[in-house]
Tab-separated table of C-alpha atoms and ligand atoms in Angstrom:
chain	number	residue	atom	x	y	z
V	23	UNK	CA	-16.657	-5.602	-15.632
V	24	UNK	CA	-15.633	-7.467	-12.984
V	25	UNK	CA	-14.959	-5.993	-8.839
V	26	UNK	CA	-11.008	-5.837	-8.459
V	27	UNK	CA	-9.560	-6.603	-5.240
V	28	UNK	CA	-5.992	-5.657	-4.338
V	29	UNK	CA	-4.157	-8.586	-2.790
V	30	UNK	CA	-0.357	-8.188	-1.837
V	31	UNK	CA	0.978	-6.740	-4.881
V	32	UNK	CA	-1.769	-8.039	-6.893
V	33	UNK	CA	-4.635	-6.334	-8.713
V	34	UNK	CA	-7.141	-9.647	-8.815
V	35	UNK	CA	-10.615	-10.299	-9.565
V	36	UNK	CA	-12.898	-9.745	-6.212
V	37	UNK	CA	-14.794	-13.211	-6.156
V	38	UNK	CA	-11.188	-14.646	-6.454
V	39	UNK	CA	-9.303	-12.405	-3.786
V	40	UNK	CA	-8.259	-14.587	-0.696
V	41	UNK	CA	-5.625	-14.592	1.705
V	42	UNK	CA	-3.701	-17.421	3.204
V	43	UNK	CA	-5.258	-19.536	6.425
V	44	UNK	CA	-2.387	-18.930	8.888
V	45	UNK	CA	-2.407	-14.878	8.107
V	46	UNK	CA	-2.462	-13.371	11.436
V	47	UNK	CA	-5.393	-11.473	10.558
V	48	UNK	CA	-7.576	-14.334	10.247
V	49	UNK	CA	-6.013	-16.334	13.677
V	50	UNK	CA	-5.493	-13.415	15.991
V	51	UNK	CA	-7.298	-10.455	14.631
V	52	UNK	CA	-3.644	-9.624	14.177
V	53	UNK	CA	-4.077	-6.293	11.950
V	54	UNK	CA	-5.331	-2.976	11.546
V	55	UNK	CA	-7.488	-0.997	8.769
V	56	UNK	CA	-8.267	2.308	7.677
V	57	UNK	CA	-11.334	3.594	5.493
V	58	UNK	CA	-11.214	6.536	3.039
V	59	UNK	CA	-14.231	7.893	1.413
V	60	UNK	CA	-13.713	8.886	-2.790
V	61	UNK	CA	-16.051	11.695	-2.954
V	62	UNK	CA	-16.862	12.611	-6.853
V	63	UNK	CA	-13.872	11.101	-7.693
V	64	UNK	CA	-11.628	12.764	-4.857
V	65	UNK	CA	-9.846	11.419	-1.913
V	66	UNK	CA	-11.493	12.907	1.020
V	67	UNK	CA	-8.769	13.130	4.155
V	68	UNK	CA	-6.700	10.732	2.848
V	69	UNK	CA	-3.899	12.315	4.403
V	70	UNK	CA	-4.985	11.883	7.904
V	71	UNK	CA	-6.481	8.600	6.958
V	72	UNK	CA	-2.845	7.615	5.995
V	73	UNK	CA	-1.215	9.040	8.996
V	74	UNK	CA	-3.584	7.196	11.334
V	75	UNK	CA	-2.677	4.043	9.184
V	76	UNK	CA	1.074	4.617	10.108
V	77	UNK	CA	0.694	5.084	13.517
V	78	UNK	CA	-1.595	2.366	14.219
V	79	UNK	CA	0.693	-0.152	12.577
V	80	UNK	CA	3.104	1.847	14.654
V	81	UNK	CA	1.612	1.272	18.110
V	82	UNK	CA	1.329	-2.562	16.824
V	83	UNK	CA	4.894	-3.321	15.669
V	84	UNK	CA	3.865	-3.535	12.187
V	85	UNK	CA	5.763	-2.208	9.458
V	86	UNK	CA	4.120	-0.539	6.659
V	87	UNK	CA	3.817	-3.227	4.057
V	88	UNK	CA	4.529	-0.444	0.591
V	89	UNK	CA	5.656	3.620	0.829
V	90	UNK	CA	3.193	5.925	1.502
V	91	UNK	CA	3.093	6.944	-1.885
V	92	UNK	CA	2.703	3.660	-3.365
V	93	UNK	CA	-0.194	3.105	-1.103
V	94	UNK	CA	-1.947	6.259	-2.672
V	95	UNK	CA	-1.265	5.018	-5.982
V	96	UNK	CA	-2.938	2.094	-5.174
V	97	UNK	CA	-5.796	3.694	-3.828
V	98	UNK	CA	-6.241	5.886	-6.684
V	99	UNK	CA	-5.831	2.395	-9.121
V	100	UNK	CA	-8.867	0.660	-6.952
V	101	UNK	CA	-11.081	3.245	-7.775
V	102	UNK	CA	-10.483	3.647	-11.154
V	103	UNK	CA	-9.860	-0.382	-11.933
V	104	UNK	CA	-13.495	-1.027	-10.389
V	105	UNK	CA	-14.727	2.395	-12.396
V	106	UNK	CA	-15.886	3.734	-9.383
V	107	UNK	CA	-16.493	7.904	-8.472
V	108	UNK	CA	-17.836	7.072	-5.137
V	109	UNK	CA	-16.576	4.848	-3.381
V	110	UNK	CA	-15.365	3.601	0.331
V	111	UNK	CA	-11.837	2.168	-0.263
V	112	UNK	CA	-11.026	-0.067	2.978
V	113	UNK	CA	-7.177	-0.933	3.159
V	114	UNK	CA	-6.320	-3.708	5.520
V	115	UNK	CA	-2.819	-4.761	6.963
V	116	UNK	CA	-2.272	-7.382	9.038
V	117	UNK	CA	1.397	-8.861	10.822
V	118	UNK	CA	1.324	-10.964	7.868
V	119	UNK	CA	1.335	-15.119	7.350
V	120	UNK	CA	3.145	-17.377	9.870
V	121	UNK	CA	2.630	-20.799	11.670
V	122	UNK	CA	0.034	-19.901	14.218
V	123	UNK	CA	1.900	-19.093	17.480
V	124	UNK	CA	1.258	-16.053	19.428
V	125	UNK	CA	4.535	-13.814	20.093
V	126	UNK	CA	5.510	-12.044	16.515
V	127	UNK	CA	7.043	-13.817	13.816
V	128	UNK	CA	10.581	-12.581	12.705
V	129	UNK	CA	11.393	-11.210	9.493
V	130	UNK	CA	7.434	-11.819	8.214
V	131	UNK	CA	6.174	-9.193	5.435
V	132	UNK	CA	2.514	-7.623	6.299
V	133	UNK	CA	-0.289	-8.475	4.457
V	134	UNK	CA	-2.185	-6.049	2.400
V	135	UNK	CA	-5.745	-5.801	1.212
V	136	UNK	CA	-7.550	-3.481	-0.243
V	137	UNK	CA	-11.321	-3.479	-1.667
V	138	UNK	CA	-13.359	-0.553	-3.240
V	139	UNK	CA	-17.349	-0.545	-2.830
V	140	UNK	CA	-19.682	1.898	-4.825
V	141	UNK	CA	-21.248	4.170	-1.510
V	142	UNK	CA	-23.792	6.595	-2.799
V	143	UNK	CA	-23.018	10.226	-0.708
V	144	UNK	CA	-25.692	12.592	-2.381
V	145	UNK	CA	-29.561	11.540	-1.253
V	146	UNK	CA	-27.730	9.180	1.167
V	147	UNK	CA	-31.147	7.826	3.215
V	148	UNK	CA	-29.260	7.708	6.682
V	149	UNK	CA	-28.215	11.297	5.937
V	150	UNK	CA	-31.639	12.494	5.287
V	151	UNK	CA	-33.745	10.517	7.599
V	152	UNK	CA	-31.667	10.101	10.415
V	153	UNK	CA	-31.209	6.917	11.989
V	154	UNK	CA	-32.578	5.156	15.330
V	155	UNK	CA	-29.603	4.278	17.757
V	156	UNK	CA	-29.840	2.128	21.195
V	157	UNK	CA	-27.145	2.243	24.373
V	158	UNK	CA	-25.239	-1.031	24.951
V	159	UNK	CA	-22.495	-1.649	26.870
V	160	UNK	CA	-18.640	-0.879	25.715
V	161	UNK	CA	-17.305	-4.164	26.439
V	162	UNK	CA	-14.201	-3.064	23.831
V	163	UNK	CA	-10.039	-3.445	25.219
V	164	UNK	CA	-8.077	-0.413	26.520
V	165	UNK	CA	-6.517	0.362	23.085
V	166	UNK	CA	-9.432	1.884	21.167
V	167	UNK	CA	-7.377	4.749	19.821
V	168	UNK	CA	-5.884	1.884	17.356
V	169	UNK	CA	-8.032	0.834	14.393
V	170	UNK	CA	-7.337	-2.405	14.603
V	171	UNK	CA	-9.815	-5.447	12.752
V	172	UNK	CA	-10.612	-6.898	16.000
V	173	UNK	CA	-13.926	-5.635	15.834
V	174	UNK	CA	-16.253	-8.482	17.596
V	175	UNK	CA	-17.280	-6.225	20.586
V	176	UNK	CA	-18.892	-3.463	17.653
V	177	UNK	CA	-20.599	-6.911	15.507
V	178	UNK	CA	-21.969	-7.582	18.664
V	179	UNK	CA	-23.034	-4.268	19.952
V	180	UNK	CA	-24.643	-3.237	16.345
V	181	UNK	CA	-26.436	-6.560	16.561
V	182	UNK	CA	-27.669	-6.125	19.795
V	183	UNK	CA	-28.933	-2.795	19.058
V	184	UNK	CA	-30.402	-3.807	15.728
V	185	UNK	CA	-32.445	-6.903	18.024
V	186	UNK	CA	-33.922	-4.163	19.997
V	187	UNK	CA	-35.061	-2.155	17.387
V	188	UNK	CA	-32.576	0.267	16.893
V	189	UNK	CA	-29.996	0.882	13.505
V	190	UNK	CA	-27.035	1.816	15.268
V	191	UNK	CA	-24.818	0.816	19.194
V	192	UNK	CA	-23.770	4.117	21.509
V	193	UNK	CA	-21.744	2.602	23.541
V	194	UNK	CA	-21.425	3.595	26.877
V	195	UNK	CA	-18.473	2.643	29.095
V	196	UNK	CA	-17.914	1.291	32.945
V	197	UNK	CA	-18.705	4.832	34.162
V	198	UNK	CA	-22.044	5.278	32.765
V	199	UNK	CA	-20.844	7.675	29.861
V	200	UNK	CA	-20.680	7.594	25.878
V	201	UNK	CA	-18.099	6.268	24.159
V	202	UNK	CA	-18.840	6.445	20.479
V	203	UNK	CA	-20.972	4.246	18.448
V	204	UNK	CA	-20.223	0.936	16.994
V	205	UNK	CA	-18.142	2.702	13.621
V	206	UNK	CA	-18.193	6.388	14.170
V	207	UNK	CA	-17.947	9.131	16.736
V	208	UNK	CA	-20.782	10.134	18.760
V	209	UNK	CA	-22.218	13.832	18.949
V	210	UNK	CA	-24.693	15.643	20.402
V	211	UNK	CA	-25.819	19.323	20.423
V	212	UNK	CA	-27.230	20.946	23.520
V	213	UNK	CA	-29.959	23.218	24.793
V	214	UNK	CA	-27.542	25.746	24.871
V	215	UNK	CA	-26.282	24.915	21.132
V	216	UNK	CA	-22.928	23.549	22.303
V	217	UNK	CA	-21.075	20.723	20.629
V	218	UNK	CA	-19.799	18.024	22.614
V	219	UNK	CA	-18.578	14.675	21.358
V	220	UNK	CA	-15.586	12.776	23.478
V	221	UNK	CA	-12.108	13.543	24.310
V	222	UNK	CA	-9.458	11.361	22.538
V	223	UNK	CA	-7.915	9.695	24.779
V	224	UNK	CA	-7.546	5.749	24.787
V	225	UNK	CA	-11.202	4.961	25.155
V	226	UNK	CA	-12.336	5.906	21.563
V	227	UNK	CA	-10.452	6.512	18.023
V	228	UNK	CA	-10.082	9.669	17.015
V	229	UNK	CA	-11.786	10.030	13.813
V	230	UNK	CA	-10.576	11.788	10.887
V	231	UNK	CA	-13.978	13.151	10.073
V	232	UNK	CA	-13.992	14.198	13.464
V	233	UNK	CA	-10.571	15.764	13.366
V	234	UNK	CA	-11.475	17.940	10.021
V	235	UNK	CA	-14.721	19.159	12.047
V	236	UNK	CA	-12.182	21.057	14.471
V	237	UNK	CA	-11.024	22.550	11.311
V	238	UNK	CA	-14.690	23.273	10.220
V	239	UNK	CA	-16.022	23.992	13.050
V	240	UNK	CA	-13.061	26.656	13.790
V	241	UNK	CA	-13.860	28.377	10.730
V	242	UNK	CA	-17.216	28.800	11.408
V	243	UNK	CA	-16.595	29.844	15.012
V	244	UNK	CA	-17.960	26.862	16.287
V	245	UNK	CA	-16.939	25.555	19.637
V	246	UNK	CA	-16.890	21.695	20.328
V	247	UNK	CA	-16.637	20.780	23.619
V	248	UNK	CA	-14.607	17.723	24.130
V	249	UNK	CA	-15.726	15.910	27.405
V	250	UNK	CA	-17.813	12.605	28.059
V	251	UNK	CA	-21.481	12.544	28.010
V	252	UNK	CA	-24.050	10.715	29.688
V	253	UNK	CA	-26.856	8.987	27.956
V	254	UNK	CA	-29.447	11.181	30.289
V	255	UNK	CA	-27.470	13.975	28.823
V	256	UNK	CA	-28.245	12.832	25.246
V	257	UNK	CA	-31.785	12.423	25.543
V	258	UNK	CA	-31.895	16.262	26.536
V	259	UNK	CA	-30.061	17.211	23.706
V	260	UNK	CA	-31.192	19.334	20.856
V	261	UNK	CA	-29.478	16.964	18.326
V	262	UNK	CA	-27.276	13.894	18.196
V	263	UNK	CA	-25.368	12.950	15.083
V	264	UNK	CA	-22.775	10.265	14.056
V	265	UNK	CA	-19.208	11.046	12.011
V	266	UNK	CA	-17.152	8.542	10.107
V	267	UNK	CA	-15.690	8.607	6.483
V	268	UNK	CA	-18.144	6.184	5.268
V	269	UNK	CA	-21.578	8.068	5.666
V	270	UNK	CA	-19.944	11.682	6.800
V	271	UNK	CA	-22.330	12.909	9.027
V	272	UNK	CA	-25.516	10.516	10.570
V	273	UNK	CA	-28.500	12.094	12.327
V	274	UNK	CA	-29.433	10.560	15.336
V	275	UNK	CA	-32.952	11.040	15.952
V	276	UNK	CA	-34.073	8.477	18.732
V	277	UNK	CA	-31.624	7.261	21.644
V	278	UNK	CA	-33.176	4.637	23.504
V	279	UNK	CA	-36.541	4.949	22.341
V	280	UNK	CA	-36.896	8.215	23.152
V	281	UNK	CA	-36.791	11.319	20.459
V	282	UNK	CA	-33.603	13.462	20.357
V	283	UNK	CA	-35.347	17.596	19.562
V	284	UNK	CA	-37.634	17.504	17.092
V	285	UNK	CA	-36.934	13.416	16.437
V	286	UNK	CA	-35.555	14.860	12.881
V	287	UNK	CA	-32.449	15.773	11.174
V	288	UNK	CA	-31.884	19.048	12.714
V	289	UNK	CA	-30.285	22.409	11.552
V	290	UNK	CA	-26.794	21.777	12.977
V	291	UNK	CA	-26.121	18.030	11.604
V	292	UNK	CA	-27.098	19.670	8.640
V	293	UNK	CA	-25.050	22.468	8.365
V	294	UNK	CA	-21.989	20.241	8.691
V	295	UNK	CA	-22.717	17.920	6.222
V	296	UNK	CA	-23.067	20.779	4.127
V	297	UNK	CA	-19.281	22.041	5.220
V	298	UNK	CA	-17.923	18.404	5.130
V	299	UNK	CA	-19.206	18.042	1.759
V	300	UNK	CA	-17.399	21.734	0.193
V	301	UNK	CA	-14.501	20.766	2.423
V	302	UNK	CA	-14.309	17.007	0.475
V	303	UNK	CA	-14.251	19.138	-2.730
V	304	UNK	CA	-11.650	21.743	-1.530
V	305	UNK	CA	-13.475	24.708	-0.918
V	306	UNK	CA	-12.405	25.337	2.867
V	307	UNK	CA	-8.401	24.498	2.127
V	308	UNK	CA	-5.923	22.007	2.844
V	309	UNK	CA	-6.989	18.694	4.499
V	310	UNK	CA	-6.386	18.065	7.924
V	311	UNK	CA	-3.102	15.960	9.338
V	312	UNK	CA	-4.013	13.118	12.070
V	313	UNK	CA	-2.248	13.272	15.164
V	314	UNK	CA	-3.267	10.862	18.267
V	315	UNK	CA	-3.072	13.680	20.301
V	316	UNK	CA	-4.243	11.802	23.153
V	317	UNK	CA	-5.423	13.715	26.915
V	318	UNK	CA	-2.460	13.421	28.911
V	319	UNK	CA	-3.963	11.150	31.595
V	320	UNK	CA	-4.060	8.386	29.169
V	321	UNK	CA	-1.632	9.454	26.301
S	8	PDD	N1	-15.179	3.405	11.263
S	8	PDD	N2	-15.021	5.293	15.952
S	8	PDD	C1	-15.038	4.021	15.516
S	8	PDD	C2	-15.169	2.924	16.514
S	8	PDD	C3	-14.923	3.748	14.135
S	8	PDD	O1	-14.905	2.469	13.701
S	8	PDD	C4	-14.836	4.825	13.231
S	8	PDD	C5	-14.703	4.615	11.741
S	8	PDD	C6	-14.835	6.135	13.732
S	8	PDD	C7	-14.750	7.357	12.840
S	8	PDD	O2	-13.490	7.473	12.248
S	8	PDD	P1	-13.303	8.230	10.848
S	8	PDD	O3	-13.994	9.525	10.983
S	8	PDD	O4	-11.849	8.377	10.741
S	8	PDD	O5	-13.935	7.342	9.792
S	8	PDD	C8	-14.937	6.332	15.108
S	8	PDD	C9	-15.028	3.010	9.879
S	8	PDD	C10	-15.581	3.998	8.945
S	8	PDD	C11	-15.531	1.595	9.695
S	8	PDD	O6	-15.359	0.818	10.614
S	8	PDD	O7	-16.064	1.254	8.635
């Protein structure tokens, strides 16, 4: 059975999926993308996936390239065309194909791609094991509340932390303090069992995983404290995890070289993939929305 792509309207074999040389995406980086995880054969957040889809495009001048609903039809015919029950679905729209010249092109449709990979979720290895992460400078643009497919500054930052050693980039911005890492949010729990991971503003995108562990975390009487954090701070820290729809929740059990608590997965990362996992199969209610939401000094 062959991998199906999804290419502008067209459901098309994966090895023969392409798009056209002057698409925007390829000459400018000219798009944005959004990645939903299919959890036992369910959509996990898709909702707030799809509104950060809309508003990204949004902030971009994009238009949406099908409705809404079309787009979850879609989704839903990627997983079952490539007879997949887990799966990362990664849906990419770009400002579309146009002689290459750099103010917008008039009256151009977006492009649209989607492609569905098998991701295994139960005795994931990251999940278990934890991973090893290193600091390396944010050298990203002002805009990184947009998930956009310009996404050289994270190759480079995961590279340089997988040349020293490390599995995964913190990145850690002009001021000394942590951003996120290279595809997920960054989160650590302290002495004191608080949880702190960064405010949204403009410096890092608000994840959807991260958004649904407000919910969680609510629920459970949980506090998270929203506020930067300082590598120094991290090393301290009880625990450090990672959240993103592809992996869910990542233990972070070195920083740097040096051994976050125990230097294993500890009780809290835990617990939440635990809650993210009933919540992905609709045990703790409705999925979140996505709003920006951004801190007023930088909305
Ligand atoms: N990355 N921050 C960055 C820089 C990201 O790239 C991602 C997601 C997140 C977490 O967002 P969410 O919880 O909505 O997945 C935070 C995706 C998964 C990727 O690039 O593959």
């Amino acid at each position: 059975m062959p991998r199906i792509a999804y290419v502008n309207g067209s459901y098309v074999p994966h090895h023969e999926a392409s798009v056209h040389i002057e698409d925007r995406g390829f000459q400018f980086a000219d798009g944005i993308y959004e990645v939903v995880a299919c959890i036992n054969g369910k959509m996990t957040d898709e909702r707030g996936h799809l509104d950060r889809l809309e508003r990204s495009l949004d902030e971009l001048g994009i238009p949406m390239p099908v409705t809404r609903r079309s787009l979850q039809f879609i989704i839903r015919e990627m997983v079952r065309r490539n007879r997949l029950k887990n799966a990362n679905v990664y849906i990419q729209v770009t400002r579309g194909v146009a002689k290459r010249d750099f103010p917008f092109p008039v009256e151009v449709p977006p492009s649209i791609v989607l492609t569905a990979r098998n991701f295994q979720f139960d005795n994931n290895k990251n999940v278990e094991k934890g991973v090893t992460a290193m600091t390396v400078a944010d050298i990203r643009w002002k805009r990184r509340d947009i998930k956009t497919t310009m996404l050289l500054a994270q190759v480079l930052a995961k590279q340089e932390a997988m040349d020293g050693g490390a599995y995964d980039a913190w990145m850690v911005d002009d001021e000394g303090f942590v951003t996120e890492a290279s595809s997920s949010n960054a989160w650590i729990v302290t002495k004191d069992g608080k949880l702190v991971t960064r405010n949204a503003t403009t410096s890092i995108l608000r994840g959807v995983t991260r958004t649904a562990f407000e919910k969680i975390c609510s629920g459970l009487q949980m506090k998270i404290e929203e506020r930067a954090f300082t590598p120094a701070e991290a090393y301290e820290a009880q625990e450090a995890f990672n959240t993103s729809a592809v992996a869910l929740v990542v233990p972070v059990i070195m920083l740097d070289g040096k051994k976050i608590g125990t230097g294993e997965p500890g009780p809290v990362a835990k617990k939440l993939y635990a809650e993210y996992r009933a919540y992905a199969e609709g045990q703790r209610g409705e999925h979140v929305e996505w709003v920006a939401n951004l801190d007023e000094d930088e909305a």
